[in-house]
Short mmCIF file of C-alpha atoms in Angstrom, two decimals:
data_model
loop_
_atom_site.label_atom_id
_atom_site.label_comp_id
_atom_site.label_asym_id
_atom_site.label_seq_id
_atom_site.Cartn_x
_atom_site.Cartn_y
_atom_site.Cartn_z
CA MET F 1 -68.57 5.33 -38.21
CA THR F 2 -71.64 4.36 -36.26
CA TYR F 3 -73.96 1.64 -37.52
CA ILE F 4 -77.36 1.48 -35.91
CA PHE F 5 -79.53 -1.54 -36.63
CA SER F 6 -82.23 -2.72 -34.28
CA LYS F 7 -82.31 -6.44 -33.51
CA ILE F 8 -85.84 -6.54 -34.91
CA ALA F 9 -84.77 -4.91 -38.19
CA LEU F 10 -81.80 -7.25 -38.45
CA ALA F 11 -83.97 -10.28 -37.78
CA ALA F 12 -86.39 -9.22 -40.51
CA VAL F 13 -83.59 -8.66 -43.03
CA PHE F 14 -81.85 -11.93 -42.16
CA ALA F 15 -85.05 -13.96 -42.21
CA THR F 16 -85.99 -12.54 -45.60
CA ALA F 17 -82.55 -13.04 -47.12
CA ILE F 18 -81.54 -16.42 -45.76
CA SER F 19 -83.51 -19.58 -46.31
CA ALA F 20 -82.44 -21.12 -42.99
CA PRO F 21 -84.22 -19.85 -39.89
CA LEU F 22 -82.49 -17.07 -38.02
CA THR F 23 -81.30 -18.39 -34.70
CA ALA F 24 -78.04 -16.53 -34.20
CA GLN F 25 -77.34 -12.95 -33.30
CA ALA F 26 -74.96 -10.94 -35.44
CA ASP F 27 -72.43 -8.23 -34.68
CA VAL F 28 -71.24 -5.51 -37.04
CA VAL F 29 -67.51 -5.99 -37.56
CA SER F 30 -66.92 -3.34 -40.20
CA GLY F 31 -68.65 -0.96 -42.54
CA GLY F 32 -68.07 1.69 -45.12
CA THR F 33 -69.54 3.93 -47.80
CA PHE F 34 -69.37 3.22 -51.53
CA THR F 35 -67.73 5.53 -54.00
CA GLY F 36 -68.15 5.06 -57.72
CA ALA F 37 -65.44 3.70 -60.00
CA SER F 38 -64.87 3.28 -63.74
CA ASP F 39 -67.17 6.22 -64.51
CA HIS F 40 -70.08 4.68 -62.57
CA ILE F 41 -72.09 6.22 -59.77
CA THR F 42 -72.24 3.93 -56.75
CA THR F 43 -73.40 5.29 -53.40
CA GLY F 44 -74.64 4.09 -50.05
CA ASN F 45 -73.47 2.19 -47.01
CA VAL F 46 -72.40 -1.40 -46.49
CA SER F 47 -71.92 -3.39 -43.29
CA VAL F 48 -70.20 -6.69 -42.64
CA PHE F 49 -71.65 -8.84 -39.86
CA LYS F 50 -70.30 -11.94 -38.17
CA THR F 51 -72.92 -14.31 -36.88
CA ALA F 52 -72.72 -16.34 -33.68
CA ASP F 53 -72.55 -19.54 -35.73
CA GLY F 54 -69.24 -18.44 -37.32
CA GLY F 55 -70.76 -17.20 -40.57
CA ALA F 56 -70.79 -13.72 -42.05
CA LEU F 57 -73.16 -11.47 -43.96
CA VAL F 58 -72.69 -8.41 -46.15
CA ILE F 59 -75.61 -5.97 -46.03
CA LEU F 60 -76.04 -3.13 -48.49
CA ASP F 61 -78.07 -0.43 -46.74
CA SER F 62 -81.37 1.03 -47.94
CA ASN F 63 -79.44 4.02 -49.34
CA PHE F 64 -77.36 1.82 -51.70
CA SER F 65 -77.54 2.74 -55.38
CA LEU F 66 -75.72 1.79 -58.60
CA ASP F 67 -76.39 3.60 -61.87
CA GLY F 68 -76.35 0.33 -63.84
CA ALA F 69 -73.83 -1.90 -65.57
CA PRO F 70 -73.68 -5.35 -67.14
CA ASP F 71 -73.12 -8.31 -64.81
CA PRO F 72 -72.57 -6.49 -61.48
CA ARG F 73 -71.31 -8.72 -58.65
CA VAL F 74 -70.63 -8.21 -54.94
CA GLY F 75 -67.34 -9.29 -53.42
CA PHE F 76 -64.34 -8.34 -51.34
CA GLY F 77 -60.94 -6.87 -52.05
CA LYS F 78 -57.86 -5.65 -50.29
CA ASP F 79 -55.80 -2.50 -50.83
CA GLY F 80 -57.36 -1.67 -54.19
CA VAL F 81 -57.41 -5.18 -55.64
CA PHE F 82 -60.63 -7.17 -56.13
CA ALA F 83 -60.42 -10.82 -55.01
CA PRO F 84 -62.34 -12.91 -57.57
CA LEU F 85 -62.62 -15.89 -55.22
CA SER F 86 -64.59 -13.70 -52.79
CA ASP F 87 -67.50 -13.31 -55.23
CA LEU F 88 -70.77 -13.30 -53.24
CA GLY F 89 -73.01 -13.42 -56.28
CA GLU F 90 -74.94 -11.17 -58.60
CA LEU F 91 -76.10 -7.79 -57.36
CA GLN F 92 -79.75 -8.40 -56.45
CA ASP F 93 -80.97 -4.92 -57.36
CA LEU F 94 -79.60 -1.54 -58.46
CA GLY F 95 -80.78 0.01 -55.21
CA GLY F 96 -81.94 -0.64 -51.70
CA THR F 97 -81.30 -3.09 -48.90
CA GLN F 98 -79.65 -6.35 -49.93
CA VAL F 99 -78.13 -9.20 -47.96
CA TYR F 100 -75.37 -11.55 -49.13
CA LYS F 101 -74.30 -14.63 -47.22
CA VAL F 102 -70.52 -15.01 -47.17
CA PRO F 103 -69.40 -18.57 -48.03
CA ALA F 104 -67.41 -20.41 -45.35
CA SER F 105 -64.43 -20.42 -47.75
CA VAL F 106 -64.18 -16.60 -47.51
CA ASN F 107 -62.64 -15.08 -44.37
CA VAL F 108 -63.94 -11.52 -44.06
CA ASP F 109 -60.94 -10.62 -41.88
CA ASP F 110 -58.68 -11.02 -44.93
CA PHE F 111 -60.21 -8.00 -46.70
CA ASN F 112 -60.55 -4.26 -46.19
CA GLU F 113 -62.94 -3.37 -49.04
CA VAL F 114 -66.31 -4.40 -50.46
CA TYR F 115 -66.63 -4.18 -54.23
CA ILE F 116 -69.41 -3.90 -56.73
CA TRP F 117 -67.59 -5.53 -59.63
CA CYS F 118 -68.41 -5.82 -63.34
CA LEU F 119 -67.56 -9.41 -64.19
CA GLN F 120 -68.08 -8.89 -67.93
CA PHE F 121 -65.47 -6.13 -68.23
CA GLY F 122 -63.33 -6.90 -65.17
CA VAL F 123 -63.62 -3.43 -63.64
CA PRO F 124 -64.83 -2.02 -60.33
CA LEU F 125 -68.17 -0.21 -60.36
CA GLY F 126 -67.94 0.89 -56.74
CA VAL F 127 -65.69 0.34 -53.75
CA ALA F 128 -66.31 0.77 -50.03
CA ALA F 129 -63.28 0.90 -47.76
CA LEU F 130 -64.10 -0.97 -44.54
CA SER F 131 -63.30 0.39 -41.10
#
């Protein structure tokens, strides 16, 4: 897959999403496309970025969409299993561009999927295999 983000667009997204000033460049390390799960419709692209300062970001693209569900969260998983300790927080919106800062305690290299997860019912709403 090819991921094309201009440095200006990335800077705008990062500056909007992160309270600290953007001083580091970021590189796409993986990305994927969501497919729905548990009878939900989840579509769109996701990218995982590593920043020069050793951090990481998960960005849901402008084409992201979820049909709705109670308590949707964003997190990582591996080989079909959601990792609860990788929870990045509540889904900010049912559609559109969204940025999630990955906590230092989460190593993005340990995972091969991004999940939209329903915390209330403990089921996946959408999964994107990363490549």
